[in-house]
C-alpha cells in the first residue's frame, strides 16, 4: 500500500543526531586542548558501551537492531555522558554509567523516543550518587599542576589504575571550579578572593570556560541549522543570568557573577545539548520556556545551596518529570478555536 | 495593495508544475467506452433514471439527485447504456460502486440546451438549476455547489475564488485561468449574484503570474469590480480555511462553515462550470485534468467524465517503468486501485508514479517528538500527540486534542524525520471514531427499542391482570344478584338452559373429537 | 481541656452537617454505575452473557455478581472499557465464545410460514409480519443477536455478515516497515498483545 504524501523532506533521525554530534566537536576540541586527550578515551569507551548495550537490549526486546544502531542516538547519549564524567575516571565507571543510561533509562522505557528522562543525565546521576569519590576527581587543566601524565600513562591509569612512581592522584586532579568555589565560600572567603585562584580563568574555570565557548559555538550551529528552537537555550541561560544576577547584586561577596554560572559546569552544554533533547523536553514553545526556566532555577539552587558540585543533571531530571504536565497546560490555540480547554 | 495575512506552518515542496504548463489544454478524443459513476460528489448517491439498453443523448440526465446533499449525473456523450452495475472507481478503499457504462455512438449529439440569464431567476431557482446540472466543487472534495449557495439569512461579505492550486504537479486550474479566464470571471459574477456578496477576491499563488494576468485582463474587459490577489506560494495555501485566513484575516471557527463568518469559497473551475451551466445550459460533462509525473508528454486535457484513466495516460505516454497512478497531487492524492477506473468530477490530476520519481519511503522510526510537524501544521495542531493517541487507539484523547480540526494536508508527514505515515494514522482514527459514534447510535436505538418492548410486555401483563380482576368483580356482582328471589318465568328459563347444557354435554361425551366441542361448549357456557 | 473537647465536637458536628447536607443535595438518582456499564454494552440484547438482556447484565456486573468478560458481541474492546470503568484487570472473553463479525438476520421469505415465533423472540422488535403472513427483518434495527434463529421451525433464518461497502468502509491501521516499534506505549502494548497483530 502506498501512502500520500508521496514526497518527503530528505531528513532523518540519524541525520539530526549526527548534526548534534558534530556540534559537540568544537567543545570537545577545546577540552582536549586544555585537559589532554584522556576525554577521547572516555568518549570512545562510552560509545562502544552504548552501541553494544543498545544492540543487546534490542535483541532481548526482539526489535530490529540495525536501524536503531544507525540512528546515532545512543552515540549522543554516550558522548554527553562521557563529557560529564571526569576524564581520568576508571574505565568501569564509564561503562557502568553508559550501560545504565542505555539499558535502564532508555531501552526499558521503550527505546528511542520513549524515554521520559534524559538517559545521559540518568547515567550521570547514578554515578555521582554511587561513586561520589571517583566522580569528583577531575583532571586539572594542563599547566596548572606540576605533574602531568603522558597519554600512555593516562591509559594505564584509566584501564589498570596504575600511576607512575611518586605521583599521587591528588597531585593530578582537583575539584571543579564550581566545587572549589563552594568549598572556599564555606571557609568564609569572599568570591573575589576565591576567583583569584589559578584554576579560574577569565569568566569561569580555566580551560573549562574555553570548552564552554566551544559548546556555545556548536549550540549556535544547532540553532542556525534549526535542529533546536531558541526557546530552551534562551530561557535557560536567561533565567540563570537573572537569578544569579539578583543574588550577585544583593551580595557580591557571597554570590558569584551570572556569567560565571554560564561558563562553568555544564550550563552551556545543558542549555544547548542536554535540555534540548526532544524526547524528554516539552513539545510546546511555551512549555519549553517554562521547562528551561525551571531547570535554570533548580540548577542555581543546587549549585548555590545544594551538596552536589553541579546542578544541571538533577535540574534536568526534575524538570523531565514535569514535562507531561507542562505540555498539557501549555497547549497552543488550534486554528479556528478561541481557547484550548 | 491588500494587506495579506498568514497562517501558521506550511511547507515548500518542489512544485514540479512547469512540466505540464508548456502546451495548451488539449481535448481528449472520444474514448470507445465511458464509465460514469453515480456517486461522484459528496453526499448521497444519485439515483439511476435510465435503464440498460437506453439510448441517451449528450447531457441527458442519467442520475437523479437523491437527498439534500446530492447532485445530478449526466451522459457525457450520446450513445447506449450497456450496463448499470458495480465497477471499480477511484476510491481509497478500492471497493466498487454503482456506475453506468456508456458506449458512445460517435455522434456526440446534444440534448436540448437551455441557456438562462441568471438575473431573471430567483436564488432557489438558480440553485435548483445548478443541482440539476450536476455542478459540484472541482477543487477535489466535489461538494455540491448548490448546497454551498443555500446560505439562509447569513450575510456574505466576501466571495473567494480559489485559484491557489498549492499542491505540487497539479496545473489544471492554472491552465484554465490562463485560457478561459473570461468564463471564470462570468461564473464568479453569477456566484456573487447568488450570494449577494459585497466583494469578490481571487486567491492565486504568486507562482502563476500568467493566470493572474489573464484574470485581471478578463475582469477589466468585463468591467467588473473583482480583485485578483497574488498570495504567497506555500502549501497548503489552497485549503479553503487557510486561504480565507490569508485573504481576510478571519479564522473559520472549528466545526463551523465559512458562511458563518460571512465568507464563501469556490474553486475557479467551479465558477467556470457555473458559467457553462447557466449561460450555455451545459451540465458538468467534462473537466480539465493534468496528466503528469512519469510520462513523456505532461499536459492538461479536457476529458469527459467517465473516460477511463488508462486512456488518458496513454495520451500522456506514460513511461515503461511506471508502477502506479495517483489521482490528485502527491500530498493528498489517492492511489488508484486500477488504471481502468474512470475520470470523475473530482479528478484534477493523474500522476504516473515510478520508483525513481517517488522513491519508496524510508522505514519508519519511532517519533522523537522533534516537533517539526508542529512547525509545519497549518491547523496549529500537535501532530506528534495526535499520532501517539491514534497509534495507541486512545480516540477520546485524540478528539480532545482536536483531531477533527486536522485537514489531512500531509505537511506533517512531509517534514517528519522519522518518516511516520502520520496522515494515515489520523485517517484511521477519524474513521474509527465515526464508526464508533455510528455504532453507539445504533446501540442506543436498540436499547430504546428493547426497553419499549419490555415496557409493552409489562403493560400487556398489567392489562391482562386488570381484565381478570374486572371479570372476577363482575362474577361477584352476578352472584350477588342471583341471591335475589327469581320470578317464576326466570326460573323456567333457567331450567330450560340447564337442560340444553345437559344435552350438549352428552353429545360432547359421545363425540370422538371431544376436545374441540368441549371447548366450544365451555366457551358458549361462559 | 474542656474547651478543646468542645471545639473538636463542634468541628465534628459542623463537618457532619456539611456531609449530610451534601449527601442530600448531590444525591444521584438511580444507579449511575449500572447506566455507565449499560452504555458500554453493545445492546444486542442477545443474552449470551446468561442474563436476559444488556441491562440485567449491567446490573449484575454493578452488583459484583457477574464477570466482565461474558459479552461476546462487545468483544475485547468492550471488556477493556469495562475493566477501565470498574478499575479491574482485563480478562479474555469467557467460555468458548468467540467474537463474530457483525451480521444481521435474514429471512428466506419463500420458506417462511408466518408462525410469528421469531417475532416473539426478537428483543428489539426488528421483525415485521403477522400470523400466517411472511415475516421480514428490518435490517437497520437488527442487532445480530441470533435469538430468532433457533425458534424458527422451518430454519428459514440465517445470519448474514455485513459486507464492507464504500459507505461503511474504514481507513485501516497503518502498517509499515518497522511495525514492531508500535507496541512501545503501555496501553497500546496491552491492546496489541490481546489483539494479536495490529489490524489492517
Tab-separated table of C-alpha atoms in Angstrom, chain B residues 82-450:
chain	number	residue	atom	x	y	z
B	82	UNK	CA	-24.842	-1.095	-21.802
B	83	UNK	CA	-24.625	-1.763	-18.095
B	84	UNK	CA	-25.555	-0.318	-14.721
B	85	UNK	CA	-23.537	-2.231	-12.178
B	86	UNK	CA	-20.759	-2.123	-9.615
B	87	UNK	CA	-17.442	-1.012	-11.090
B	88	UNK	CA	-14.097	-0.130	-9.583
B	89	UNK	CA	-13.827	3.599	-9.003
B	90	UNK	CA	-11.171	5.969	-7.740
B	91	UNK	CA	-11.683	5.493	-4.025
B	92	UNK	CA	-9.041	4.763	-1.383
B	93	UNK	CA	-10.964	1.641	-0.356
B	94	UNK	CA	-10.528	0.020	-3.744
B	95	UNK	CA	-14.174	-1.050	-3.475
B	96	UNK	CA	-16.578	-0.825	-6.392
B	97	UNK	CA	-19.593	1.452	-6.639
B	98	UNK	CA	-22.587	1.846	-8.920
B	99	UNK	CA	-21.676	3.043	-12.423
B	100	UNK	CA	-23.325	3.288	-15.813
B	101	UNK	CA	-21.365	2.013	-18.789
B	102	UNK	CA	-21.946	4.072	-21.905
B	103	UNK	CA	-20.847	3.047	-25.392
B	104	UNK	CA	-20.673	6.281	-27.433
B	105	UNK	CA	-22.314	6.339	-30.834
B	106	UNK	CA	-19.734	8.840	-32.022
B	107	UNK	CA	-22.318	11.482	-32.968
B	108	UNK	CA	-21.882	13.460	-29.756
B	109	UNK	CA	-25.463	14.589	-30.143
B	110	UNK	CA	-26.688	17.064	-27.517
B	111	UNK	CA	-29.966	17.144	-25.684
B	112	UNK	CA	-31.784	20.451	-25.906
B	113	UNK	CA	-29.711	23.022	-24.066
B	114	UNK	CA	-31.373	25.981	-22.402
B	115	UNK	CA	-29.231	28.955	-21.556
B	116	UNK	CA	-30.650	31.273	-18.914
B	117	UNK	CA	-29.916	34.787	-17.874
B	118	UNK	CA	-29.185	34.421	-14.199
B	119	UNK	CA	-30.519	37.881	-13.448
B	120	UNK	CA	-34.021	36.748	-14.385
B	121	UNK	CA	-34.146	33.995	-11.802
B	122	UNK	CA	-34.566	33.752	-8.080
B	123	UNK	CA	-31.839	32.239	-5.951
B	124	UNK	CA	-33.715	28.976	-5.249
B	125	UNK	CA	-34.318	28.573	-8.986
B	126	UNK	CA	-30.649	29.057	-9.741
B	127	UNK	CA	-29.692	26.613	-7.009
B	128	UNK	CA	-32.020	24.028	-8.491
B	129	UNK	CA	-30.546	24.652	-11.942
B	130	UNK	CA	-27.014	24.034	-10.649
B	131	UNK	CA	-28.141	20.931	-8.805
B	132	UNK	CA	-29.787	19.519	-11.902
B	133	UNK	CA	-26.748	20.415	-13.986
B	134	UNK	CA	-24.537	18.435	-11.647
B	135	UNK	CA	-22.312	21.344	-10.654
B	136	UNK	CA	-20.038	20.345	-7.778
B	137	UNK	CA	-16.821	21.780	-6.348
B	138	UNK	CA	-13.981	20.894	-8.682
B	139	UNK	CA	-11.198	21.551	-6.185
B	140	UNK	CA	-11.204	17.965	-5.001
B	141	UNK	CA	-13.973	17.431	-2.441
B	142	UNK	CA	-16.770	17.574	-5.087
B	143	UNK	CA	-19.215	19.155	-2.693
B	144	UNK	CA	-22.486	20.069	-4.466
B	145	UNK	CA	-22.306	23.778	-5.265
B	146	UNK	CA	-25.996	24.428	-4.807
B	147	UNK	CA	-25.735	23.398	-1.156
B	148	UNK	CA	-22.917	25.894	-0.645
B	149	UNK	CA	-25.185	28.568	-2.080
B	150	UNK	CA	-28.047	27.849	0.313
B	151	UNK	CA	-26.911	30.303	2.924
B	152	UNK	CA	-30.221	31.213	4.521
B	153	UNK	CA	-30.170	34.587	6.173
B	154	UNK	CA	-26.404	34.803	6.544
B	155	UNK	CA	-24.835	37.876	5.013
B	156	UNK	CA	-21.909	37.043	2.746
B	157	UNK	CA	-19.323	39.770	2.685
B	158	UNK	CA	-16.601	38.102	0.673
B	159	UNK	CA	-16.783	35.621	-2.165
B	160	UNK	CA	-13.421	33.945	-2.669
B	161	UNK	CA	-12.455	32.241	-5.895
B	162	UNK	CA	-9.806	29.677	-5.087
B	163	UNK	CA	-7.132	29.568	-7.746
B	164	UNK	CA	-4.296	28.897	-5.328
B	165	UNK	CA	-3.645	25.374	-6.557
B	166	UNK	CA	-0.997	24.757	-3.929
B	167	UNK	CA	-0.310	21.062	-4.493
B	168	UNK	CA	2.778	20.172	-6.481
B	169	UNK	CA	2.360	18.836	-10.054
B	170	UNK	CA	-1.277	19.971	-10.483
B	171	UNK	CA	-1.790	22.700	-13.096
B	172	UNK	CA	-5.375	22.229	-14.293
B	173	UNK	CA	-6.665	25.378	-12.574
B	174	UNK	CA	-3.608	27.343	-13.684
B	175	UNK	CA	-4.194	26.412	-17.328
B	176	UNK	CA	-7.927	27.018	-17.041
B	177	UNK	CA	-7.293	30.507	-15.654
B	178	UNK	CA	-4.804	31.241	-18.394
B	179	UNK	CA	-7.035	30.065	-21.233
B	180	UNK	CA	-10.602	30.570	-20.061
B	181	UNK	CA	-10.366	33.462	-17.617
B	182	UNK	CA	-13.355	35.150	-19.173
B	183	UNK	CA	-15.775	32.355	-18.319
B	184	UNK	CA	-14.331	32.036	-14.822
B	185	UNK	CA	-14.984	35.718	-14.255
B	186	UNK	CA	-18.539	35.398	-15.646
B	187	UNK	CA	-19.141	32.420	-13.366
B	188	UNK	CA	-17.773	34.343	-10.410
B	189	UNK	CA	-20.152	37.172	-11.172
B	190	UNK	CA	-23.052	34.682	-11.185
B	191	UNK	CA	-21.948	33.239	-7.872
B	192	UNK	CA	-21.653	36.745	-6.484
B	193	UNK	CA	-25.205	37.429	-7.614
B	194	UNK	CA	-26.464	34.258	-5.960
B	195	UNK	CA	-24.686	35.019	-2.700
B	196	UNK	CA	-25.225	38.765	-2.837
B	197	UNK	CA	-21.601	39.154	-1.820
B	198	UNK	CA	-20.000	42.564	-1.264
B	199	UNK	CA	-16.639	41.745	-2.763
B	200	UNK	CA	-15.078	39.102	-4.980
B	201	UNK	CA	-11.479	38.048	-4.391
B	202	UNK	CA	-9.416	35.632	-6.440
B	203	UNK	CA	-6.672	33.963	-4.422
B	204	UNK	CA	-3.933	32.834	-6.798
B	205	UNK	CA	-0.464	31.781	-5.678
B	206	UNK	CA	2.244	34.089	-6.912
B	207	UNK	CA	3.909	31.292	-8.878
B	208	UNK	CA	1.180	31.677	-11.523
B	209	UNK	CA	1.800	35.157	-12.979
B	210	UNK	CA	0.212	34.248	-16.326
B	211	UNK	CA	-3.008	33.160	-14.664
B	212	UNK	CA	-3.111	36.323	-12.560
B	213	UNK	CA	-2.596	38.481	-15.644
B	214	UNK	CA	-5.274	36.605	-17.582
B	215	UNK	CA	-7.819	37.021	-14.786
B	216	UNK	CA	-7.031	40.714	-14.442
B	217	UNK	CA	-7.416	41.179	-18.163
B	218	UNK	CA	-10.760	39.376	-18.183
B	219	UNK	CA	-12.047	41.422	-15.251
B	220	UNK	CA	-11.009	44.625	-16.969
B	221	UNK	CA	-12.707	43.614	-20.207
B	222	UNK	CA	-15.962	42.723	-18.485
B	223	UNK	CA	-15.763	45.917	-16.475
B	224	UNK	CA	-16.333	44.125	-13.176
B	225	UNK	CA	-15.318	45.038	-9.690
B	226	UNK	CA	-13.357	41.877	-8.835
B	227	UNK	CA	-9.961	41.740	-7.221
B	228	UNK	CA	-7.185	39.272	-8.065
B	229	UNK	CA	-4.812	38.768	-5.140
B	230	UNK	CA	-1.414	37.133	-5.540
B	231	UNK	CA	-0.823	35.113	-2.393
B	232	UNK	CA	2.498	33.664	-1.246
B	233	UNK	CA	3.250	30.193	-2.538
B	234	UNK	CA	3.097	27.906	0.449
B	235	UNK	CA	1.438	24.534	0.819
B	236	UNK	CA	-1.456	24.180	1.840
B	237	UNK	CA	-2.353	27.755	0.868
B	238	UNK	CA	-5.193	26.466	-1.284
B	239	UNK	CA	-7.017	24.831	1.597
B	240	UNK	CA	-10.218	26.834	1.983
B	241	UNK	CA	-9.775	27.747	5.637
B	242	UNK	CA	-6.152	28.735	5.170
B	243	UNK	CA	-6.943	30.743	2.044
B	244	UNK	CA	-9.717	32.599	3.855
B	245	UNK	CA	-7.283	33.394	6.629
B	246	UNK	CA	-4.690	34.717	4.188
B	247	UNK	CA	-7.154	36.862	2.258
B	248	UNK	CA	-9.392	38.165	5.030
B	249	UNK	CA	-7.521	37.554	8.260
B	250	UNK	CA	-10.539	35.652	9.584
B	251	UNK	CA	-10.414	32.148	11.006
B	252	UNK	CA	-13.323	29.850	10.309
B	253	UNK	CA	-14.270	28.658	13.798
B	254	UNK	CA	-13.740	24.980	14.435
B	255	UNK	CA	-16.783	22.968	13.396
B	256	UNK	CA	-18.325	25.961	11.628
B	257	UNK	CA	-18.648	26.863	7.962
B	258	UNK	CA	-17.038	29.800	6.174
B	259	UNK	CA	-20.510	31.296	5.713
B	260	UNK	CA	-20.702	31.680	9.483
B	261	UNK	CA	-18.080	34.403	9.214
B	262	UNK	CA	-19.542	35.889	6.051
B	263	UNK	CA	-17.214	34.237	3.537
B	264	UNK	CA	-17.865	31.649	0.859
B	265	UNK	CA	-15.234	29.962	-1.230
B	266	UNK	CA	-15.430	28.333	-4.671
B	267	UNK	CA	-12.799	26.860	-6.895
B	268	UNK	CA	-12.133	28.768	-10.127
B	269	UNK	CA	-13.005	25.648	-12.118
B	270	UNK	CA	-16.347	25.501	-10.309
B	271	UNK	CA	-17.013	29.091	-11.336
B	272	UNK	CA	-16.239	28.043	-14.891
B	273	UNK	CA	-18.787	25.195	-14.697
B	274	UNK	CA	-21.376	27.535	-13.189
B	275	UNK	CA	-20.927	29.785	-16.207
B	276	UNK	CA	-21.234	26.833	-18.609
B	277	UNK	CA	-24.320	25.553	-16.813
B	278	UNK	CA	-26.226	28.832	-16.674
B	279	UNK	CA	-25.032	30.804	-19.685
B	280	UNK	CA	-24.819	27.816	-22.019
B	281	UNK	CA	-27.155	25.289	-20.464
B	282	UNK	CA	-24.412	22.679	-20.371
B	283	UNK	CA	-24.302	20.260	-17.450
B	284	UNK	CA	-20.918	19.324	-15.989
B	285	UNK	CA	-19.775	16.712	-18.516
B	286	UNK	CA	-16.052	17.244	-18.712
B	287	UNK	CA	-13.195	18.796	-16.802
B	288	UNK	CA	-9.538	19.739	-17.162
B	289	UNK	CA	-7.144	17.062	-15.914
B	290	UNK	CA	-3.379	17.308	-15.541
B	291	UNK	CA	-1.567	14.215	-16.771
B	292	UNK	CA	1.935	14.366	-15.350
B	293	UNK	CA	4.615	12.563	-13.402
B	294	UNK	CA	6.345	9.693	-15.105
B	295	UNK	CA	5.020	10.495	-18.588
B	296	UNK	CA	6.674	11.609	-21.793
B	297	UNK	CA	4.154	14.353	-22.563
B	298	UNK	CA	2.914	16.019	-19.418
B	299	UNK	CA	-0.125	18.033	-20.405
B	300	UNK	CA	-3.598	19.176	-19.438
B	301	UNK	CA	-6.508	17.502	-21.152
B	302	UNK	CA	-10.155	18.349	-21.236
B	303	UNK	CA	-11.684	14.927	-20.806
B	304	UNK	CA	-15.245	13.656	-20.489
B	305	UNK	CA	-16.366	12.412	-17.110
B	306	UNK	CA	-16.207	8.636	-17.290
B	307	UNK	CA	-13.136	8.468	-19.515
B	308	UNK	CA	-11.062	5.500	-18.351
B	309	UNK	CA	-7.815	6.743	-16.864
B	310	UNK	CA	-5.691	4.317	-18.879
B	311	UNK	CA	-6.990	6.079	-21.968
B	312	UNK	CA	-5.727	9.422	-20.651
B	313	UNK	CA	-2.332	8.196	-19.516
B	314	UNK	CA	-1.889	6.696	-22.965
B	315	UNK	CA	-2.360	10.192	-24.360
B	316	UNK	CA	0.341	11.397	-21.982
B	317	UNK	CA	2.542	8.455	-22.982
B	318	UNK	CA	3.367	7.012	-19.572
B	319	UNK	CA	6.911	5.673	-19.401
B	320	UNK	CA	7.562	1.963	-19.182
B	321	UNK	CA	8.826	1.992	-15.583
B	322	UNK	CA	5.551	3.436	-14.313
B	323	UNK	CA	4.432	1.417	-11.309
B	324	UNK	CA	1.204	3.111	-10.307
B	325	UNK	CA	-1.077	6.110	-10.571
B	326	UNK	CA	-2.201	8.755	-8.141
B	327	UNK	CA	-5.395	10.699	-8.519
B	328	UNK	CA	-4.793	14.201	-7.176
B	329	UNK	CA	-1.495	15.607	-6.034
B	330	UNK	CA	1.442	13.893	-4.360
B	331	UNK	CA	0.446	15.362	-0.989
B	332	UNK	CA	-3.221	14.427	-0.678
B	333	UNK	CA	-3.989	12.302	-3.717
B	334	UNK	CA	-5.291	8.763	-3.577
B	335	UNK	CA	-3.515	5.790	-5.121
B	336	UNK	CA	-5.719	4.319	-7.815
B	337	UNK	CA	-6.807	0.705	-7.291
B	338	UNK	CA	-6.636	0.173	-11.046
B	339	UNK	CA	-5.732	2.218	-14.082
B	340	UNK	CA	-9.079	1.318	-15.638
B	341	UNK	CA	-11.108	3.431	-13.213
B	342	UNK	CA	-12.947	6.358	-14.769
B	343	UNK	CA	-12.403	10.083	-14.503
B	344	UNK	CA	-14.860	11.681	-12.084
B	345	UNK	CA	-15.720	15.286	-11.357
B	346	UNK	CA	-13.090	15.386	-8.599
B	347	UNK	CA	-10.268	14.150	-10.828
B	348	UNK	CA	-7.965	17.142	-11.152
B	349	UNK	CA	-4.709	15.354	-11.821
B	350	UNK	CA	-3.294	11.945	-12.627
B	351	UNK	CA	0.312	11.388	-11.657
B	352	UNK	CA	2.129	8.378	-13.002
B	353	UNK	CA	4.500	7.158	-10.313
B	354	UNK	CA	7.771	5.329	-10.582
B	355	UNK	CA	10.364	4.260	-8.079
B	356	UNK	CA	12.703	6.878	-9.484
B	357	UNK	CA	10.266	9.757	-9.247
B	358	UNK	CA	8.790	8.810	-5.886
B	359	UNK	CA	11.263	6.583	-4.078
B	360	UNK	CA	9.897	4.115	-1.559
B	361	UNK	CA	9.546	5.851	1.794
B	362	UNK	CA	12.306	5.062	4.231
B	363	UNK	CA	11.308	2.696	7.019
B	364	UNK	CA	9.572	4.488	9.841
B	365	UNK	CA	11.396	5.181	13.079
B	366	UNK	CA	9.767	5.986	16.397
B	367	UNK	CA	8.618	9.545	16.950
B	368	UNK	CA	11.310	11.553	18.726
B	369	UNK	CA	8.965	14.471	19.391
B	370	UNK	CA	11.180	16.839	17.444
B	371	UNK	CA	8.059	18.932	16.656
B	372	UNK	CA	8.965	19.638	13.062
B	373	UNK	CA	5.371	18.590	12.391
B	374	UNK	CA	4.113	21.198	14.847
B	375	UNK	CA	6.059	23.834	12.956
B	376	UNK	CA	4.561	22.653	9.672
B	377	UNK	CA	0.937	22.164	10.769
B	378	UNK	CA	-1.366	24.767	9.189
B	379	UNK	CA	-4.087	23.988	11.735
B	380	UNK	CA	-1.870	24.671	14.780
B	381	UNK	CA	-2.253	21.108	15.996
B	382	UNK	CA	0.194	18.911	17.881
B	383	UNK	CA	0.636	16.163	15.298
B	384	UNK	CA	3.029	14.176	17.480
B	385	UNK	CA	0.416	13.893	20.226
B	386	UNK	CA	-2.349	13.036	17.769
B	387	UNK	CA	-0.111	10.343	16.335
B	388	UNK	CA	0.562	8.963	19.796
B	389	UNK	CA	-3.141	8.768	20.625
B	390	UNK	CA	-4.105	7.390	17.231
B	391	UNK	CA	-1.499	4.643	17.242
B	392	UNK	CA	-2.448	3.575	20.761
B	393	UNK	CA	-6.139	3.905	19.840
B	394	UNK	CA	-6.868	6.420	22.564
B	395	UNK	CA	-9.546	8.004	20.463
B	396	UNK	CA	-11.106	10.079	23.214
B	397	UNK	CA	-7.852	11.875	23.833
B	398	UNK	CA	-7.237	12.292	20.125
B	399	UNK	CA	-10.580	14.047	19.859
B	400	UNK	CA	-9.758	16.224	22.832
B	401	UNK	CA	-6.567	17.241	21.065
B	402	UNK	CA	-8.690	18.433	18.118
B	403	UNK	CA	-8.152	15.518	15.746
B	404	UNK	CA	-11.119	16.640	13.690
B	405	UNK	CA	-9.535	20.026	13.011
B	406	UNK	CA	-6.858	18.204	11.028
B	407	UNK	CA	-7.271	18.895	7.319
B	408	UNK	CA	-5.103	15.885	6.327
B	409	UNK	CA	-2.839	18.086	4.219
B	410	UNK	CA	0.169	15.870	4.898
B	411	UNK	CA	2.565	18.691	5.788
B	412	UNK	CA	3.447	16.836	8.999
B	413	UNK	CA	4.323	13.643	7.166
B	414	UNK	CA	6.342	15.645	4.653
B	415	UNK	CA	8.681	17.040	7.316
B	416	UNK	CA	8.775	14.016	9.638
B	417	UNK	CA	12.394	12.864	10.051
B	418	UNK	CA	11.098	9.536	11.348
B	419	UNK	CA	9.064	9.029	8.144
B	420	UNK	CA	5.907	8.105	10.032
B	421	UNK	CA	2.773	7.950	7.841
B	422	UNK	CA	1.086	10.414	10.195
B	423	UNK	CA	-1.899	11.233	7.989
B	424	UNK	CA	-2.741	7.544	7.705
B	425	UNK	CA	-2.980	7.371	11.473
B	426	UNK	CA	-5.254	10.398	11.581
B	427	UNK	CA	-7.473	8.989	8.867
B	428	UNK	CA	-7.631	5.682	10.673
B	429	UNK	CA	-8.530	7.367	13.950
B	430	UNK	CA	-11.116	9.629	12.361
B	431	UNK	CA	-12.949	6.872	10.530
B	432	UNK	CA	-12.765	4.637	13.594
B	433	UNK	CA	-14.290	7.376	15.751
B	434	UNK	CA	-17.022	7.998	13.196
B	435	UNK	CA	-17.790	4.272	13.017
B	436	UNK	CA	-17.973	4.069	16.788
B	437	UNK	CA	-20.289	7.015	17.006
B	438	UNK	CA	-22.482	5.299	14.438
B	439	UNK	CA	-22.385	2.042	16.426
B	440	UNK	CA	-23.195	3.959	19.556
B	441	UNK	CA	-26.234	5.448	17.886
B	442	UNK	CA	-27.386	2.013	16.773
B	443	UNK	CA	-26.851	0.661	20.286
B	444	UNK	CA	-28.855	3.500	21.785
B	445	UNK	CA	-31.593	2.856	19.274
B	446	UNK	CA	-31.559	-0.840	20.138
B	447	UNK	CA	-31.697	-0.016	23.824
B	448	UNK	CA	-34.725	2.199	23.347
B	449	UNK	CA	-36.496	-0.440	21.268
B	450	UNK	CA	-35.693	-3.142	23.796
